[in-house]
Amino acid sequence: MYVSGEESESQIKARADRIIGEISQNIWILSTNSMDLAEIEIKKKDADIIILDSIQTFALNEFDNKQGSPTQTIECANKCVELAKNPEKKRAFIMVGHMNKTGEMAGLRTLEHLVDTVLLLDGENEEDLRLLTSTKNRFGPTGEVGLFSMQEEGLIEITNPSEYFITERDSGIEGSAISVMKEGSRLLEIEIESLVSKSFMPYPQRIGDSLRKDDLNTLISILQERAGINLFDENVIIKATGGLKMREQSVNLAIMISIASSYLKKPVDNKTVFIAEVGLTGELKKVPQIKSRLKELERLGYKKAYIGKSQIDKKEYKNLEIKEMKNIKEVILDVFGK
């Protein structure tokens, strides 16, 4: 049963006709803001799975508070838990919740404690990419991630992330570098694009849609002090293809190489990958699970990988040249020359 406090039955049916080819006859639709009426219909139809969209729009008659108030939201959620754990008829509830401007669930955090799993569907309005992550799961780890593309027919699973996050080119281009990032148990190839331009303002711009501004400023400072690339009067803009957030430190080297490539106006070979954390000293640090990352790169047809000093057997990789480097300056000299 799909219980909606925001849309009418006709609106839901129209969207279902557009997205779903054949609709099952075992789905009931109820449009109401009354949790009391929802409870009656759930028991009457003996529904096994109930979706409430959204929990903040429902209210119980016994409480005088308005819909969306902390009291009503928590009490409606408690009613769902009561119905779900009924020993005579156990049910599954999926509660859709509103998000606030900071990207957190609106209302009291108590709501998160009542449920077994909290799933977050995140994405930028101008991007097709949607990431499904779990911030809580009583039944297993929360590190996994689902990748979807928002299309006219709804959310479509991205089965080959490499094709989605890497731009197909015949040759390298200035300001582009590739790395491997781990999301959950999945290894994702990610293309980082940078644009360096002369600033005519007292304070140059530092823009990173996919990276925190403080992290970007740190990497720029390392480039200046440890590699001799002066960016004090340059605007630096970076972006990850597909809008993927760069949360892992393993992409540090690729970000810095893409910035250097744009600044020096020299392209990087599109079959070369950069995987390393870069410290404040400019030294390249080890990355977790480097062997599995390199194996994945070899499988995908990449030819060269720059990494920090690691205890790996290069003979295991027949078609992938592995270059272990000490610091960022060594990498820049090796990639772009003097």
PDB file of C-alpha atoms in Angstrom, residues 207-310:
ATOM      1  CA  ILE A 207      35.841  26.563  -6.785  1.00  0.00           C
ATOM      2  CA  GLY A 208      35.363  22.829  -6.303  1.00  0.00           C
ATOM      3  CA  ASP A 209      31.820  21.485  -6.742  1.00  0.00           C
ATOM      4  CA  SER A 210      32.972  17.968  -5.917  1.00  0.00           C
ATOM      5  CA  LEU A 211      35.515  18.819  -3.207  1.00  0.00           C
ATOM      6  CA  ARG A 212      35.473  20.891  -0.026  1.00  0.00           C
ATOM      7  CA  LYS A 213      37.005  24.338  -0.492  1.00  0.00           C
ATOM      8  CA  ASP A 214      39.417  23.825   2.435  1.00  0.00           C
ATOM      9  CA  ASP A 215      40.714  20.583   0.902  1.00  0.00           C
ATOM     10  CA  LEU A 216      41.201  22.296  -2.464  1.00  0.00           C
ATOM     11  CA  ASN A 217      43.132  25.172  -0.872  1.00  0.00           C
ATOM     12  CA  THR A 218      45.357  22.673   0.959  1.00  0.00           C
ATOM     13  CA  LEU A 219      46.257  20.832  -2.259  1.00  0.00           C
ATOM     14  CA  ILE A 220      46.948  24.144  -4.038  1.00  0.00           C
ATOM     15  CA  SER A 221      49.283  25.192  -1.203  1.00  0.00           C
ATOM     16  CA  ILE A 222      51.174  21.899  -1.477  1.00  0.00           C
ATOM     17  CA  LEU A 223      51.537  22.406  -5.245  1.00  0.00           C
ATOM     18  CA  GLN A 224      52.982  25.871  -4.689  1.00  0.00           C
ATOM     19  CA  GLU A 225      55.402  25.036  -1.889  1.00  0.00           C
ATOM     20  CA  ARG A 226      56.490  21.499  -2.838  1.00  0.00           C
ATOM     21  CA  ALA A 227      56.299  21.541  -6.638  1.00  0.00           C
ATOM     22  CA  GLY A 228      57.041  25.174  -7.483  1.00  0.00           C
ATOM     23  CA  ILE A 229      53.776  25.810  -9.325  1.00  0.00           C
ATOM     24  CA  ASN A 230      52.768  29.367  -8.396  1.00  0.00           C
ATOM     25  CA  LEU A 231      48.990  29.692  -8.261  1.00  0.00           C
ATOM     26  CA  PHE A 232      48.772  32.733  -5.954  1.00  0.00           C
ATOM     27  CA  ASP A 233      47.234  34.892  -8.701  1.00  0.00           C
ATOM     28  CA  GLU A 234      45.358  32.137 -10.562  1.00  0.00           C
ATOM     29  CA  ASN A 235      41.703  31.072 -10.401  1.00  0.00           C
ATOM     30  CA  VAL A 236      41.420  27.313  -9.870  1.00  0.00           C
ATOM     31  CA  ILE A 237      38.203  25.459 -10.662  1.00  0.00           C
ATOM     32  CA  ILE A 238      37.858  21.680 -10.380  1.00  0.00           C
ATOM     33  CA  LYS A 239      35.043  19.247 -11.083  1.00  0.00           C
ATOM     34  CA  ALA A 240      34.540  15.494 -11.171  1.00  0.00           C
ATOM     35  CA  THR A 241      32.780  14.158 -14.261  1.00  0.00           C
ATOM     36  CA  GLY A 242      29.266  13.055 -13.352  1.00  0.00           C
ATOM     37  CA  GLY A 243      29.213  15.179 -10.200  1.00  0.00           C
ATOM     38  CA  LEU A 244      30.658  12.449  -7.967  1.00  0.00           C
ATOM     39  CA  LYS A 245      31.851  13.734  -4.576  1.00  0.00           C
ATOM     40  CA  MET A 246      35.577  13.197  -3.968  1.00  0.00           C
ATOM     41  CA  ARG A 247      35.579  12.017  -0.350  1.00  0.00           C
ATOM     42  CA  GLU A 248      38.594   9.688  -0.486  1.00  0.00           C
ATOM     43  CA  GLN A 249      42.206  10.873  -0.110  1.00  0.00           C
ATOM     44  CA  SER A 250      43.363   8.534  -2.900  1.00  0.00           C
ATOM     45  CA  VAL A 251      42.316  11.161  -5.487  1.00  0.00           C
ATOM     46  CA  ASN A 252      44.705  13.834  -4.118  1.00  0.00           C
ATOM     47  CA  LEU A 253      47.413  13.109  -6.667  1.00  0.00           C
ATOM     48  CA  ALA A 254      45.000  13.134  -9.621  1.00  0.00           C
ATOM     49  CA  ILE A 255      43.521  16.477  -8.495  1.00  0.00           C
ATOM     50  CA  MET A 256      46.983  18.052  -8.299  1.00  0.00           C
ATOM     51  CA  ILE A 257      48.076  16.619 -11.651  1.00  0.00           C
ATOM     52  CA  SER A 258      44.911  17.919 -13.341  1.00  0.00           C
ATOM     53  CA  ILE A 259      45.597  21.405 -11.901  1.00  0.00           C
ATOM     54  CA  ALA A 260      49.238  21.233 -13.007  1.00  0.00           C
ATOM     55  CA  SER A 261      48.165  20.074 -16.472  1.00  0.00           C
ATOM     56  CA  SER A 262      45.852  23.062 -16.892  1.00  0.00           C
ATOM     57  CA  TYR A 263      48.469  25.494 -15.530  1.00  0.00           C
ATOM     58  CA  LEU A 264      51.306  24.158 -17.735  1.00  0.00           C
ATOM     59  CA  LYS A 265      48.934  23.706 -20.700  1.00  0.00           C
ATOM     60  CA  LYS A 266      50.213  20.174 -21.211  1.00  0.00           C
ATOM     61  CA  PRO A 267      47.816  17.221 -21.603  1.00  0.00           C
ATOM     62  CA  VAL A 268      48.009  13.947 -19.669  1.00  0.00           C
ATOM     63  CA  ASP A 269      47.731  10.640 -21.510  1.00  0.00           C
ATOM     64  CA  ASN A 270      44.190   9.328 -21.050  1.00  0.00           C
ATOM     65  CA  LYS A 271      45.492   5.811 -20.327  1.00  0.00           C
ATOM     66  CA  THR A 272      47.447   7.026 -17.282  1.00  0.00           C
ATOM     67  CA  VAL A 273      46.007   6.926 -13.752  1.00  0.00           C
ATOM     68  CA  PHE A 274      47.108   8.617 -10.516  1.00  0.00           C
ATOM     69  CA  ILE A 275      46.393   6.981  -7.136  1.00  0.00           C
ATOM     70  CA  ALA A 276      47.950   8.439  -3.995  1.00  0.00           C
ATOM     71  CA  GLU A 277      47.293  10.581  -0.971  1.00  0.00           C
ATOM     72  CA  VAL A 278      49.605  13.599  -0.879  1.00  0.00           C
ATOM     73  CA  GLY A 279      50.885  14.814   2.494  1.00  0.00           C
ATOM     74  CA  LEU A 280      51.734  18.377   3.487  1.00  0.00           C
ATOM     75  CA  THR A 281      55.389  17.517   2.831  1.00  0.00           C
ATOM     76  CA  GLY A 282      54.535  16.710  -0.776  1.00  0.00           C
ATOM     77  CA  GLU A 283      55.244  13.017  -0.197  1.00  0.00           C
ATOM     78  CA  LEU A 284      52.994  10.367  -1.728  1.00  0.00           C
ATOM     79  CA  LYS A 285      51.256   8.157   0.833  1.00  0.00           C
ATOM     80  CA  LYS A 286      50.029   4.573   0.559  1.00  0.00           C
ATOM     81  CA  VAL A 287      46.417   3.949  -0.427  1.00  0.00           C
ATOM     82  CA  PRO A 288      44.313   1.100   1.040  1.00  0.00           C
ATOM     83  CA  GLN A 289      43.654  -1.888  -1.245  1.00  0.00           C
ATOM     84  CA  ILE A 290      46.087  -0.632  -3.879  1.00  0.00           C
ATOM     85  CA  LYS A 291      46.458  -4.118  -5.396  1.00  0.00           C
ATOM     86  CA  SER A 292      42.750  -4.472  -6.161  1.00  0.00           C
ATOM     87  CA  ARG A 293      42.693  -0.958  -7.628  1.00  0.00           C
ATOM     88  CA  LEU A 294      45.606  -1.751  -9.940  1.00  0.00           C
ATOM     89  CA  LYS A 295      44.025  -5.055 -11.013  1.00  0.00           C
ATOM     90  CA  GLU A 296      40.822  -3.207 -11.909  1.00  0.00           C
ATOM     91  CA  LEU A 297      42.779  -0.637 -13.936  1.00  0.00           C
ATOM     92  CA  GLU A 298      44.592  -3.367 -15.829  1.00  0.00           C
ATOM     93  CA  ARG A 299      41.275  -5.071 -16.575  1.00  0.00           C
ATOM     94  CA  LEU A 300      39.883  -1.812 -17.974  1.00  0.00           C
ATOM     95  CA  GLY A 301      42.856  -1.349 -20.317  1.00  0.00           C
ATOM     96  CA  TYR A 302      44.868   1.421 -18.648  1.00  0.00           C
ATOM     97  CA  LYS A 303      48.601   1.436 -19.439  1.00  0.00           C
ATOM     98  CA  LYS A 304      50.330   3.366 -16.633  1.00  0.00           C
ATOM     99  CA  ALA A 305      49.659   4.075 -12.952  1.00  0.00           C
ATOM    100  CA  TYR A 306      51.472   6.507 -10.650  1.00  0.00           C
ATOM    101  CA  ILE A 307      51.359   5.493  -6.981  1.00  0.00           C
ATOM    102  CA  GLY A 308      53.274   6.046  -3.735  1.00  0.00           C
ATOM    103  CA  LYS A 309      55.910   3.609  -2.498  1.00  0.00           C
ATOM    104  CA  SER A 310      54.119   0.288  -1.897  1.00  0.00           C
TER     105      SER A 310
END
